[in-house]
PDB file of C-alpha atoms and ligand atoms in Angstrom:
ATOM      1  CA  MET A   1      11.221 -72.939 -54.043  1.00 49.00           C
ATOM      2  CA  ILE A   2      14.776 -71.260 -54.488  1.00 48.00           C
ATOM      3  CA  PHE A   3      14.153 -68.762 -57.058  1.00 41.00           C
ATOM      4  CA  LYS A   4      15.577 -65.222 -57.725  1.00 38.00           C
ATOM      5  CA  LYS A   5      12.886 -62.517 -57.402  1.00 38.00           C
ATOM      6  CA  LEU A   6      15.179 -60.981 -60.614  1.00 35.00           C
ATOM      7  CA  ALA A   7      14.743 -57.375 -61.404  1.00 34.00           C
ATOM      8  CA  ILE A   8      11.741 -56.994 -64.161  1.00 32.00           C
ATOM      9  CA  THR A   9      13.049 -54.593 -67.299  1.00 34.00           C
ATOM     10  CA  ALA A  10      12.879 -51.551 -65.800  1.00 35.00           C
ATOM     11  CA  MET A  11      11.858 -48.591 -68.231  1.00 36.00           C
ATOM     12  CA  THR A  12      12.503 -45.365 -65.994  1.00 38.00           C
ATOM     13  CA  GLY A  13      15.067 -44.594 -63.282  1.00 40.00           C
ATOM     14  CA  ALA A  14      12.299 -45.202 -60.567  1.00 40.00           C
ATOM     15  CA  THR A  15      11.394 -48.184 -61.766  1.00 40.00           C
ATOM     16  CA  LEU A  16      14.881 -49.517 -62.119  1.00 40.00           C
ATOM     17  CA  MET A  17      15.217 -48.281 -58.260  1.00 41.00           C
ATOM     18  CA  ALA A  18      12.142 -50.011 -56.848  1.00 40.00           C
ATOM     19  CA  SER A  19      13.090 -52.982 -58.719  1.00 40.00           C
ATOM     20  CA  SER A  20      16.856 -53.247 -57.666  1.00 41.00           C
ATOM     21  CA  ALA A  21      15.826 -53.133 -54.105  1.00 42.00           C
ATOM     22  CA  MET A  22      14.095 -56.300 -54.345  1.00 46.00           C
ATOM     23  CA  ALA A  23      16.118 -57.875 -56.217  1.00 48.00           C
ATOM     24  CA  ASP A  24      17.955 -61.170 -55.829  1.00 66.00           C
ATOM     25  CA  THR A  25      15.856 -62.594 -52.937  1.00 83.00           C
ATOM     26  CA  ASN A  26      16.711 -66.205 -52.719  1.00 94.00           C
ATOM     27  CA  HIS A  27      13.349 -67.697 -50.895  1.00 96.00           C
ATOM     28  CA  VAL A  28      14.163 -71.305 -49.005  1.00 98.00           C
ATOM     29  CA  VAL A  29      11.399 -72.903 -48.197  1.00 98.00           C
ATOM     30  CA  ILE A  30      11.767 -75.691 -45.022  1.00 98.00           C
ATOM     31  CA  GLY A  31       9.677 -78.598 -44.744  1.00 98.00           C
ATOM     32  CA  THR A  32       8.844 -79.188 -41.060  1.00 98.00           C
ATOM     33  CA  GLY A  33       6.134 -81.230 -39.213  1.00 97.00           C
ATOM     34  CA  GLY A  34       3.051 -80.061 -37.059  1.00 96.00           C
ATOM     35  CA  GLN A  35       3.233 -77.111 -34.767  1.00 95.00           C
ATOM     36  CA  THR A  36       2.898 -78.834 -31.509  1.00 94.00           C
ATOM     37  CA  GLY A  37       5.855 -80.998 -32.466  1.00 97.00           C
ATOM     38  CA  VAL A  38       9.762 -80.542 -32.817  1.00 98.00           C
ATOM     39  CA  TYR A  39      10.292 -80.184 -36.639  1.00 98.00           C
ATOM     40  CA  TYR A  40       8.158 -76.929 -36.367  1.00 98.00           C
ATOM     41  CA  GLN A  41      10.760 -75.636 -34.010  1.00 97.00           C
ATOM     42  CA  VAL A  42      13.384 -76.774 -35.924  1.00 98.00           C
ATOM     43  CA  GLY A  43      12.565 -75.133 -38.967  1.00 98.00           C
ATOM     44  CA  GLY A  44      11.502 -71.600 -37.190  1.00 98.00           C
ATOM     45  CA  ALA A  45      14.503 -71.719 -35.216  1.00 98.00           C
ATOM     46  CA  ILE A  46      16.763 -72.410 -38.362  1.00 98.00           C
ATOM     47  CA  CYS A  47      15.105 -69.528 -40.625  1.00 98.00           C
ATOM     48  CA  ARG A  48      15.034 -66.757 -37.055  1.00 97.00           C
ATOM     49  CA  LEU A  49      18.826 -67.307 -37.246  1.00 97.00           C
ATOM     50  CA  VAL A  50      19.513 -66.958 -41.320  1.00 97.00           C
ATOM     51  CA  ASN A  51      16.785 -64.080 -41.708  1.00 96.00           C
ATOM     52  CA  LYS A  52      18.413 -62.061 -39.051  1.00 92.00           C
ATOM     53  CA  ASN A  53      21.480 -62.210 -40.979  1.00 84.00           C
ATOM     54  CA  THR A  54      20.416 -60.813 -44.333  1.00 83.00           C
ATOM     55  CA  ALA A  55      23.243 -57.892 -44.509  1.00 84.00           C
ATOM     56  CA  THR A  56      25.699 -60.847 -45.677  1.00 87.00           C
ATOM     57  CA  HIS A  57      23.435 -62.697 -48.043  1.00 92.00           C
ATOM     58  CA  ASP A  58      20.222 -62.744 -49.842  1.00 93.00           C
ATOM     59  CA  ILE A  59      18.141 -65.350 -48.196  1.00 96.00           C
ATOM     60  CA  ASN A  60      14.452 -65.449 -46.836  1.00 96.00           C
ATOM     61  CA  CYS A  61      13.709 -68.332 -44.917  1.00 97.00           C
ATOM     62  CA  THR A  62      10.139 -69.668 -44.432  1.00 98.00           C
ATOM     63  CA  HIS A  63       8.822 -72.870 -42.830  1.00 98.00           C
ATOM     64  CA  LYS A  64       5.796 -75.000 -43.700  1.00 97.00           C
ATOM     65  CA  THR A  65       4.498 -77.884 -42.211  1.00 96.00           C
ATOM     66  CA  GLY A  66       4.505 -81.237 -43.376  1.00 96.00           C
ATOM     67  CA  GLY A  67       5.917 -84.755 -42.341  1.00 97.00           C
ATOM     68  CA  SER A  68       9.075 -86.552 -43.220  1.00 98.00           C
ATOM     69  CA  VAL A  69       7.924 -88.328 -46.130  1.00 98.00           C
ATOM     70  CA  THR A  70       5.702 -84.995 -47.185  1.00 98.00           C
ATOM     71  CA  ASN A  71       9.140 -83.560 -46.833  1.00 98.00           C
ATOM     72  CA  ILE A  72      11.312 -85.608 -48.687  1.00 98.00           C
ATOM     73  CA  ASN A  73       8.402 -85.840 -51.426  1.00 98.00           C
ATOM     74  CA  GLY A  74       8.806 -82.249 -51.540  1.00 98.00           C
ATOM     75  CA  LEU A  75      12.426 -82.197 -51.959  1.00 98.00           C
ATOM     76  CA  ARG A  76      12.035 -84.165 -54.881  1.00 98.00           C
ATOM     77  CA  SER A  77       9.547 -82.095 -56.327  1.00 98.00           C
ATOM     78  CA  GLY A  78      11.068 -78.636 -55.913  1.00 97.00           C
ATOM     79  CA  ASP A  79       8.170 -77.782 -53.376  1.00 97.00           C
ATOM     80  CA  VAL A  80      10.242 -77.173 -50.641  1.00 98.00           C
ATOM     81  CA  ASP A  81      14.386 -76.622 -50.652  1.00 98.00           C
ATOM     82  CA  MET A  82      15.109 -77.911 -47.204  1.00 98.00           C
ATOM     83  CA  GLY A  83      13.226 -80.241 -44.601  1.00 98.00           C
ATOM     84  CA  VAL A  84      13.535 -81.945 -41.395  1.00 98.00           C
ATOM     85  CA  ALA A  85      12.944 -86.101 -41.740  1.00 98.00           C
ATOM     86  CA  GLN A  86      13.245 -89.216 -39.758  1.00 98.00           C
ATOM     87  CA  SER A  87      16.615 -91.084 -40.233  1.00 97.00           C
ATOM     88  CA  ASP A  88      14.648 -94.089 -41.361  1.00 98.00           C
ATOM     89  CA  TRP A  89      12.846 -92.307 -44.131  1.00 98.00           C
ATOM     90  CA  GLN A  90      16.107 -90.688 -45.187  1.00 98.00           C
ATOM     91  CA  TYR A  91      17.925 -94.067 -45.719  1.00 98.00           C
ATOM     92  CA  HIS A  92      14.634 -95.663 -47.531  1.00 98.00           C
ATOM     93  CA  ALA A  93      14.536 -92.216 -49.838  1.00 98.00           C
ATOM     94  CA  TYR A  94      18.080 -92.321 -50.785  1.00 98.00           C
ATOM     95  CA  ASN A  95      18.124 -96.315 -51.024  1.00 98.00           C
ATOM     96  CA  GLY A  96      14.617 -96.766 -52.815  1.00 98.00           C
ATOM     97  CA  THR A  97      14.206 -99.756 -50.120  1.00 97.00           C
ATOM     98  CA  ALA A  98      10.421 -98.632 -49.468  1.00 97.00           C
ATOM     99  CA  PRO A  99       8.696 -98.884 -52.397  1.00 96.00           C
ATOM    100  CA  ASP A 100       5.400 -98.545 -50.395  1.00 95.00           C
ATOM    101  CA  THR A 101       6.244 -95.225 -49.664  1.00 97.00           C
ATOM    102  CA  PHE A 102       8.439 -94.006 -52.100  1.00 98.00           C
ATOM    103  CA  PRO A 103       7.119 -95.310 -55.299  1.00 97.00           C
ATOM    104  CA  ASP A 104       9.189 -93.197 -57.553  1.00 96.00           C
ATOM    105  CA  GLY A 105      12.250 -94.949 -56.688  1.00 96.00           C
ATOM    106  CA  ALA A 106      15.560 -94.514 -55.222  1.00 98.00           C
ATOM    107  CA  PHE A 107      15.938 -90.331 -54.620  1.00 98.00           C
ATOM    108  CA  LYS A 108      19.637 -90.235 -55.657  1.00 98.00           C
ATOM    109  CA  GLU A 109      19.506 -86.094 -55.280  1.00 98.00           C
ATOM    110  CA  LEU A 110      18.663 -86.422 -51.945  1.00 98.00           C
ATOM    111  CA  ARG A 111      21.432 -84.633 -49.431  1.00 98.00           C
ATOM    112  CA  SER A 112      22.117 -84.784 -46.033  1.00 98.00           C
ATOM    113  CA  VAL A 113      22.480 -81.486 -43.706  1.00 98.00           C
ATOM    114  CA  PHE A 114      23.286 -82.198 -40.335  1.00 98.00           C
ATOM    115  CA  SER A 115      21.279 -84.350 -38.045  1.00 98.00           C
ATOM    116  CA  VAL A 116      19.794 -83.006 -34.900  1.00 98.00           C
ATOM    117  CA  TYR A 117      18.216 -85.219 -31.680  1.00 97.00           C
ATOM    118  CA  ALA A 118      16.830 -88.308 -31.080  1.00 97.00           C
ATOM    119  CA  GLU A 119      13.068 -89.336 -31.947  1.00 98.00           C
ATOM    120  CA  PRO A 120      11.769 -92.181 -29.806  1.00 98.00           C
ATOM    121  CA  PHE A 121       8.768 -94.135 -31.119  1.00 98.00           C
ATOM    122  CA  THR A 122       6.435 -92.791 -28.450  1.00 98.00           C
ATOM    123  CA  VAL A 123       3.329 -94.264 -27.504  1.00 98.00           C
ATOM    124  CA  ILE A 124       0.985 -92.432 -25.214  1.00 98.00           C
ATOM    125  CA  ALA A 125      -2.077 -93.806 -24.038  1.00 98.00           C
ATOM    126  CA  ARG A 126      -4.932 -92.559 -21.595  1.00 98.00           C
ATOM    127  CA  THR A 127      -4.599 -94.203 -18.420  1.00 98.00           C
ATOM    128  CA  ASP A 128      -8.345 -95.459 -18.080  1.00 98.00           C
ATOM    129  CA  SER A 129      -7.780 -97.451 -21.315  1.00 98.00           C
ATOM    130  CA  GLY A 130      -6.135-100.087 -19.634  1.00 97.00           C
ATOM    131  CA  ILE A 131      -3.227 -99.877 -22.174  1.00 98.00           C
ATOM    132  CA  LYS A 132       0.245-100.433 -20.313  1.00 98.00           C
ATOM    133  CA  LYS A 133       2.267-102.354 -22.873  1.00 98.00           C
ATOM    134  CA  PHE A 134       2.445-101.694 -26.835  1.00 98.00           C
ATOM    135  CA  GLU A 135       0.857-105.241 -27.312  1.00 98.00           C
ATOM    136  CA  ASP A 136      -2.088-103.858 -25.493  1.00 98.00           C
ATOM    137  CA  LEU A 137      -3.125-101.528 -28.409  1.00 98.00           C
ATOM    138  CA  LYS A 138      -4.635-104.430 -30.172  1.00 97.00           C
ATOM    139  CA  GLY A 139      -8.204-104.056 -30.482  1.00 98.00           C
ATOM    140  CA  LYS A 140      -7.999-100.697 -28.980  1.00 98.00           C
ATOM    141  CA  LYS A 141      -8.906 -97.041 -30.675  1.00 98.00           C
ATOM    142  CA  VAL A 142      -5.346 -95.816 -32.103  1.00 98.00           C
ATOM    143  CA  ASN A 143      -4.150 -93.037 -34.106  1.00 98.00           C
ATOM    144  CA  ILE A 144      -1.770 -94.391 -36.622  1.00 98.00           C
ATOM    145  CA  GLY A 145      -0.950 -91.283 -37.544  1.00 98.00           C
ATOM    146  CA  ASN A 146      -1.583 -89.002 -41.122  1.00 98.00           C
ATOM    147  CA  PRO A 147      -0.159 -90.568 -44.473  1.00 97.00           C
ATOM    148  CA  GLY A 148       2.651 -88.075 -44.738  1.00 98.00           C
ATOM    149  CA  SER A 149       4.215 -88.402 -41.526  1.00 98.00           C
ATOM    150  CA  GLY A 150       6.843 -90.402 -40.213  1.00 98.00           C
ATOM    151  CA  ASN A 151       4.957 -91.774 -37.378  1.00 97.00           C
ATOM    152  CA  ARG A 152       2.499 -93.269 -39.778  1.00 98.00           C
ATOM    153  CA  ALA A 153       5.410 -94.499 -41.907  1.00 98.00           C
ATOM    154  CA  THR A 154       7.265 -96.074 -39.331  1.00 98.00           C
ATOM    155  CA  MET A 155       3.931 -97.380 -37.631  1.00 98.00           C
ATOM    156  CA  ASN A 156       3.196 -98.941 -40.978  1.00 98.00           C
ATOM    157  CA  ILE A 157       6.712-101.141 -40.505  1.00 98.00           C
ATOM    158  CA  VAL A 158       6.034-101.678 -36.782  1.00 98.00           C
ATOM    159  CA  MET A 159       2.519-103.167 -37.789  1.00 98.00           C
ATOM    160  CA  GLU A 160       4.081-105.139 -40.206  1.00 98.00           C
ATOM    161  CA  LYS A 161       6.400-106.931 -38.124  1.00 98.00           C
ATOM    162  CA  MET A 162       3.934-107.439 -35.242  1.00 98.00           C
ATOM    163  CA  GLY A 163       1.530-109.197 -37.966  1.00 98.00           C
ATOM    164  CA  TRP A 164      -1.055-106.607 -37.610  1.00 98.00           C
ATOM    165  CA  THR A 165      -3.216-104.830 -39.838  1.00 98.00           C
ATOM    166  CA  THR A 166      -5.277-101.546 -38.937  1.00 98.00           C
ATOM    167  CA  GLY A 167      -8.161-104.607 -38.909  1.00 98.00           C
ATOM    168  CA  ASP A 168      -6.426-105.485 -35.554  1.00 98.00           C
ATOM    169  CA  PHE A 169      -7.791-101.635 -33.725  1.00 98.00           C
ATOM    170  CA  SER A 170     -11.521-101.350 -32.856  1.00 98.00           C
ATOM    171  CA  VAL A 171     -10.345 -97.776 -34.525  1.00 98.00           C
ATOM    172  CA  ALA A 172      -7.471 -96.614 -36.451  1.00 98.00           C
ATOM    173  CA  SER A 173      -7.472 -92.904 -37.180  1.00 98.00           C
ATOM    174  CA  GLU A 174      -5.336 -90.980 -39.277  1.00 98.00           C
ATOM    175  CA  LEU A 175      -5.411 -87.814 -37.527  1.00 98.00           C
ATOM    176  CA  LYS A 176      -2.589 -85.275 -37.920  1.00 97.00           C
ATOM    177  CA  ALA A 177       0.134 -84.795 -34.733  1.00 97.00           C
ATOM    178  CA  SER A 178      -1.517 -81.555 -33.981  1.00 96.00           C
ATOM    179  CA  GLU A 179      -4.870 -82.982 -33.509  1.00 97.00           C
ATOM    180  CA  HIS A 180      -3.775 -86.431 -31.486  1.00 98.00           C
ATOM    181  CA  ALA A 181      -3.961 -84.893 -27.999  1.00 98.00           C
ATOM    182  CA  ALA A 182      -7.063 -83.271 -27.837  1.00 98.00           C
ATOM    183  CA  ALA A 183      -8.624 -86.787 -29.558  1.00 98.00           C
ATOM    184  CA  LEU A 184      -7.208 -88.290 -26.591  1.00 98.00           C
ATOM    185  CA  CYS A 185      -8.541 -86.372 -24.168  1.00 98.00           C
ATOM    186  CA  ASP A 186     -11.617 -86.413 -25.546  1.00 98.00           C
ATOM    187  CA  GLY A 187     -11.875 -90.417 -25.804  1.00 98.00           C
ATOM    188  CA  LYS A 188     -11.884 -90.267 -29.256  1.00 98.00           C
ATOM    189  CA  ILE A 189      -8.958 -92.444 -29.381  1.00 98.00           C
ATOM    190  CA  ASP A 190      -7.381 -94.386 -26.689  1.00 98.00           C
ATOM    191  CA  ALA A 191      -3.650 -94.067 -27.555  1.00 98.00           C
ATOM    192  CA  PHE A 192      -1.405 -92.279 -30.111  1.00 98.00           C
ATOM    193  CA  ILE A 193       1.821 -93.023 -31.632  1.00 98.00           C
ATOM    194  CA  TYR A 194       4.237 -89.990 -32.476  1.00 98.00           C
ATOM    195  CA  VAL A 195       7.720 -90.392 -33.514  1.00 98.00           C
ATOM    196  CA  ALA A 196       9.420 -87.128 -32.267  1.00 98.00           C
ATOM    197  CA  GLY A 197      11.820 -85.256 -30.177  1.00 98.00           C
ATOM    198  CA  HIS A 198      11.107 -84.497 -26.006  1.00 97.00           C
ATOM    199  CA  PRO A 199       9.652 -82.473 -24.318  1.00 96.00           C
ATOM    200  CA  ASN A 200       7.099 -81.614 -27.328  1.00 96.00           C
ATOM    201  CA  GLY A 201       4.239 -79.587 -27.074  1.00 96.00           C
ATOM    202  CA  SER A 202       2.024 -82.179 -28.666  1.00 97.00           C
ATOM    203  CA  ILE A 203       2.673 -84.621 -25.204  1.00 98.00           C
ATOM    204  CA  LYS A 204       2.622 -81.909 -22.822  1.00 97.00           C
ATOM    205  CA  GLU A 205      -0.973 -81.118 -23.807  1.00 97.00           C
ATOM    206  CA  ALA A 206      -2.026 -84.914 -23.926  1.00 98.00           C
ATOM    207  CA  THR A 207      -0.423 -85.309 -20.386  1.00 98.00           C
ATOM    208  CA  THR A 208      -1.770 -82.549 -18.960  1.00 98.00           C
ATOM    209  CA  ALA A 209      -5.209 -82.268 -19.744  1.00 97.00           C
ATOM    210  CA  CYS A 210      -6.093 -85.658 -18.979  1.00 98.00           C
ATOM    211  CA  ASP A 211      -4.274 -88.563 -17.099  1.00 98.00           C
ATOM    212  CA  ALA A 212      -2.241 -90.392 -19.656  1.00 98.00           C
ATOM    213  CA  ILE A 213       0.618 -92.586 -19.778  1.00 98.00           C
ATOM    214  CA  VAL A 214       4.023 -92.948 -21.952  1.00 98.00           C
ATOM    215  CA  VAL A 215       3.903 -96.609 -23.109  1.00 98.00           C
ATOM    216  CA  PRO A 216       7.077 -99.123 -23.453  1.00 98.00           C
ATOM    217  CA  VAL A 217       7.709-100.556 -26.730  1.00 98.00           C
ATOM    218  CA  ASP A 218      10.009-103.202 -25.760  1.00 98.00           C
ATOM    219  CA  ASN A 219       9.276-106.770 -27.090  1.00 98.00           C
ATOM    220  CA  GLU A 220      10.987-109.297 -28.932  1.00 98.00           C
ATOM    221  CA  VAL A 221       9.699-108.026 -32.494  1.00 98.00           C
ATOM    222  CA  ILE A 222      11.189-104.497 -31.863  1.00 98.00           C
ATOM    223  CA  HIS A 223      14.302-105.859 -30.724  1.00 98.00           C
ATOM    224  CA  LYS A 224      14.708-108.079 -33.659  1.00 98.00           C
ATOM    225  CA  LEU A 225      13.615-105.172 -35.968  1.00 98.00           C
ATOM    226  CA  VAL A 226      16.413-103.024 -34.173  1.00 97.00           C
ATOM    227  CA  ASP A 227      18.981-105.697 -34.650  1.00 97.00           C
ATOM    228  CA  ASP A 228      18.181-106.249 -38.188  1.00 97.00           C
ATOM    229  CA  ASN A 229      18.254-102.655 -39.250  1.00 96.00           C
ATOM    230  CA  ALA A 230      21.151-100.210 -38.532  1.00 94.00           C
ATOM    231  CA  TYR A 231      19.328 -96.732 -38.541  1.00 95.00           C
ATOM    232  CA  TYR A 232      17.464 -98.052 -35.544  1.00 97.00           C
ATOM    233  CA  ALA A 233      18.394 -98.296 -32.219  1.00 97.00           C
ATOM    234  CA  MET A 234      16.898 -98.835 -28.461  1.00 97.00           C
ATOM    235  CA  THR A 235      16.447 -95.893 -26.491  1.00 97.00           C
ATOM    236  CA  SER A 236      14.359 -94.524 -23.648  1.00 97.00           C
ATOM    237  CA  ILE A 237      12.157 -91.682 -22.987  1.00 98.00           C
ATOM    238  CA  PRO A 238      13.443 -90.215 -19.622  1.00 97.00           C
ATOM    239  CA  GLY A 239      11.086 -90.544 -16.497  1.00 98.00           C
ATOM    240  CA  GLY A 240       9.325 -87.409 -14.912  1.00 97.00           C
ATOM    241  CA  MET A 241       9.401 -85.527 -18.595  1.00 97.00           C
ATOM    242  CA  TYR A 242       5.581 -85.701 -18.645  1.00 98.00           C
ATOM    243  CA  ASN A 243       3.121 -86.185 -15.928  1.00 98.00           C
ATOM    244  CA  GLY A 244       1.857 -89.743 -14.999  1.00 97.00           C
ATOM    245  CA  THR A 245       5.018 -90.957 -16.071  1.00 98.00           C
ATOM    246  CA  ASP A 246       7.794 -90.898 -13.338  1.00 98.00           C
ATOM    247  CA  THR A 247      10.444 -93.756 -14.661  1.00 98.00           C
ATOM    248  CA  ASP A 248      12.200 -94.093 -17.880  1.00 98.00           C
ATOM    249  CA  THR A 249      10.173 -95.682 -20.684  1.00 98.00           C
ATOM    250  CA  ALA A 250      12.102 -98.388 -23.284  1.00 98.00           C
ATOM    251  CA  THR A 251      11.605 -98.045 -26.899  1.00 98.00           C
ATOM    252  CA  PHE A 252      13.289 -97.409 -30.076  1.00 98.00           C
ATOM    253  CA  GLY A 253      14.207 -94.886 -32.223  1.00 98.00           C
ATOM    254  CA  ILE A 254      15.802 -92.964 -34.954  1.00 98.00           C
ATOM    255  CA  ALA A 255      16.860 -89.515 -35.203  1.00 97.00           C
ATOM    256  CA  ALA A 256      15.541 -86.391 -36.745  1.00 98.00           C
ATOM    257  CA  THR A 257      17.476 -84.777 -39.540  1.00 98.00           C
ATOM    258  CA  PHE A 258      17.963 -81.861 -41.716  1.00 98.00           C
ATOM    259  CA  ILE A 259      18.013 -82.500 -45.322  1.00 98.00           C
ATOM    260  CA  SER A 260      18.013 -80.902 -48.743  1.00 98.00           C
ATOM    261  CA  SER A 261      19.060 -81.774 -52.476  1.00 98.00           C
ATOM    262  CA  THR A 262      21.069 -81.243 -55.252  1.00 98.00           C
ATOM    263  CA  LYS A 263      18.487 -78.589 -56.438  1.00 97.00           C
ATOM    264  CA  ALA A 264      19.387 -76.317 -53.754  1.00 97.00           C
ATOM    265  CA  ASP A 265      22.685 -74.357 -54.813  1.00 96.00           C
ATOM    266  CA  GLU A 266      25.953 -74.714 -52.640  1.00 98.00           C
ATOM    267  CA  GLU A 267      26.205 -71.350 -51.551  1.00 97.00           C
ATOM    268  CA  THR A 268      21.938 -71.276 -50.097  1.00 97.00           C
ATOM    269  CA  VAL A 269      23.207 -74.415 -48.170  1.00 98.00           C
ATOM    270  CA  TYR A 270      26.611 -73.147 -47.033  1.00 98.00           C
ATOM    271  CA  GLN A 271      24.639 -69.677 -45.622  1.00 97.00           C
ATOM    272  CA  MET A 272      21.990 -71.869 -44.111  1.00 98.00           C
ATOM    273  CA  VAL A 273      24.223 -74.425 -42.153  1.00 98.00           C
ATOM    274  CA  LYS A 274      26.486 -71.097 -41.120  1.00 97.00           C
ATOM    275  CA  ALA A 275      23.730 -69.417 -39.774  1.00 97.00           C
ATOM    276  CA  VAL A 276      23.089 -72.345 -37.475  1.00 98.00           C
ATOM    277  CA  PHE A 277      26.704 -73.313 -36.182  1.00 98.00           C
ATOM    278  CA  GLU A 278      28.133 -69.658 -36.118  1.00 97.00           C
ATOM    279  CA  ASN A 279      25.016 -69.019 -33.577  1.00 97.00           C
ATOM    280  CA  PHE A 280      25.046 -72.408 -31.859  1.00 98.00           C
ATOM    281  CA  LYS A 281      24.936 -71.323 -28.498  1.00 98.00           C
ATOM    282  CA  ARG A 282      21.931 -69.485 -29.378  1.00 98.00           C
ATOM    283  CA  PHE A 283      20.687 -72.143 -31.381  1.00 98.00           C
ATOM    284  CA  LYS A 284      20.603 -75.047 -28.604  1.00 98.00           C
ATOM    285  CA  LYS A 285      18.835 -72.543 -26.230  1.00 98.00           C
ATOM    286  CA  MET A 286      15.766 -72.514 -28.953  1.00 97.00           C
ATOM    287  CA  HIS A 287      14.289 -75.731 -27.907  1.00 97.00           C
ATOM    288  CA  PRO A 288      14.959 -77.933 -24.862  1.00 97.00           C
ATOM    289  CA  ALA A 289      15.349 -80.933 -27.211  1.00 97.00           C
ATOM    290  CA  PHE A 290      18.398 -78.906 -28.828  1.00 98.00           C
ATOM    291  CA  ALA A 291      20.112 -78.547 -25.832  1.00 97.00           C
ATOM    292  CA  ASN A 292      22.527 -81.564 -26.020  1.00 96.00           C
ATOM    293  CA  LEU A 293      23.585 -81.222 -29.655  1.00 98.00           C
ATOM    294  CA  GLU A 294      27.096 -81.383 -30.636  1.00 98.00           C
ATOM    295  CA  GLU A 295      28.452 -80.101 -33.606  1.00 97.00           C
ATOM    296  CA  SER A 296      30.705 -83.560 -34.061  1.00 97.00           C
ATOM    297  CA  LYS A 297      27.828 -85.882 -33.823  1.00 97.00           C
ATOM    298  CA  MET A 298      25.233 -83.680 -35.790  1.00 98.00           C
ATOM    299  CA  ILE A 299      27.671 -84.032 -38.985  1.00 97.00           C
ATOM    300  CA  SER A 300      28.604 -87.649 -38.884  1.00 95.00           C
ATOM    301  CA  ASP A 301      25.811 -89.592 -37.023  1.00 95.00           C
ATOM    302  CA  SER A 302      22.258 -90.968 -38.700  1.00 95.00           C
ATOM    303  CA  LEU A 303      22.920 -89.103 -41.979  1.00 95.00           C
ATOM    304  CA  SER A 304      22.753 -91.942 -44.980  1.00 91.00           C
ATOM    305  CA  ALA A 305      22.527 -89.601 -47.928  1.00 97.00           C
ATOM    306  CA  PRO A 306      25.774 -87.734 -48.948  1.00 98.00           C
ATOM    307  CA  LEU A 307      26.367 -84.388 -47.368  1.00 98.00           C
ATOM    308  CA  HIS A 308      25.348 -81.447 -49.646  1.00 98.00           C
ATOM    309  CA  ASP A 309      28.424 -79.612 -50.975  1.00 98.00           C
ATOM    310  CA  GLY A 310      27.393 -76.508 -49.539  1.00 98.00           C
ATOM    311  CA  ALA A 311      27.554 -78.300 -46.130  1.00 98.00           C
ATOM    312  CA  ILE A 312      30.779 -79.922 -46.773  1.00 98.00           C
ATOM    313  CA  ARG A 313      32.403 -76.515 -47.728  1.00 98.00           C
ATOM    314  CA  TYR A 314      31.387 -74.976 -44.615  1.00 98.00           C
ATOM    315  CA  TYR A 315      32.696 -78.053 -42.426  1.00 98.00           C
ATOM    316  CA  LYS A 316      35.676 -78.329 -44.377  1.00 98.00           C
ATOM    317  CA  GLU A 317      35.952 -74.402 -43.498  1.00 98.00           C
ATOM    318  CA  LYS A 318      35.818 -75.082 -39.799  1.00 97.00           C
ATOM    319  CA  GLY A 319      38.014 -78.089 -40.079  1.00 97.00           C
ATOM    320  CA  TRP A 320      35.560 -80.390 -38.797  1.00 97.00           C
ATOM    321  CA  MET A 321      36.203 -82.748 -42.000  1.00 94.00           C
TER     322      MET A 321
HETATM  323  N1  LIG B   1       8.961 -87.269 -36.692  1.00 50.89           N
HETATM  324  C1  LIG B   1       7.119 -86.946 -36.909  1.00 50.89           C
HETATM  325  C2  LIG B   1       7.239 -86.861 -38.710  1.00 50.89           C
HETATM  326  O1  LIG B   1       8.142 -87.620 -39.298  1.00 50.89           O
HETATM  327  C3  LIG B   1       7.326 -85.599 -37.131  1.00 50.89           C
HETATM  328  C4  LIG B   1       7.601 -84.898 -35.645  1.00 50.89           C
HETATM  329  C5  LIG B   1       7.882 -83.648 -35.212  1.00 50.89           C
HETATM  330  O2  LIG B   1       6.914 -82.761 -35.716  1.00 50.89           O
HETATM  331  O3  LIG B   1       8.347 -83.083 -34.621  1.00 50.89           O
HETATM  332  O4  LIG B   1       6.089 -87.133 -39.073  1.00 50.89           O
END
């Protein structure tokens, strides 16, 4: 939560000095994702850049795990001040178009800050499971993701479109992303779904600890889903990125976005955005999924909620809008 740690009424000179030293610390909490994913790295990178510059602002940035839906709900409740979320769930939260996921209706106070990298809908299967395409998941042990994650929310939509329920899998587990690689290689599941940037630690772990492949998600149902919804696009996961998959794998995807709400004040968001873009070369080196980021795309692509006033202030100052 953003809160000002104001000096408590001081009675003596000594107390006054001690309290003024800790006065006005502005704590900003970023909701991210599992530790082996990329959201966690986004939050960590932004906080590192913000926290190195405390001479020019009073912000102290920390980040915590979560997932798209948890992070959006956290912005609404005030549990977090900023967060990372999939662009499809940003869209649904702002527009109130997914009442099963967001029963409280349209979240009109939601604000975009910038978009980050592409997140393909990724299916990883153990080679000996015989799963070669998305349709082969039927009857298998599949980790459909934990409630609160964007993986799970998007998988729910895909399952509905495919005409599947959890009963169509021999096991439909709800493990967190940090647990799915070990579960795959231990044989507890045959496949998992992960909507995440590449390369990521979780899939590296799964494809080095056992024989596993990236499975194509490319059929008529998926093409119709993409055609019907502007926030989805067909994409591919580059071959050679993970052991066991040397050619590109077709799937669909969305973008990871950095978001906030009108509860966060303009100055705070301005300073957060400034810390990233004033150190942009460094930011891009902080994770391979950030390597190809471009400022102009980040401030315009995949953003369905209005930009936060603090972000607009910085982008205008730079002449970007
Ligand atoms: N897209 C995932 C989610 O919303 C998180 C991916 C990650 O942590 O990198 O839950």
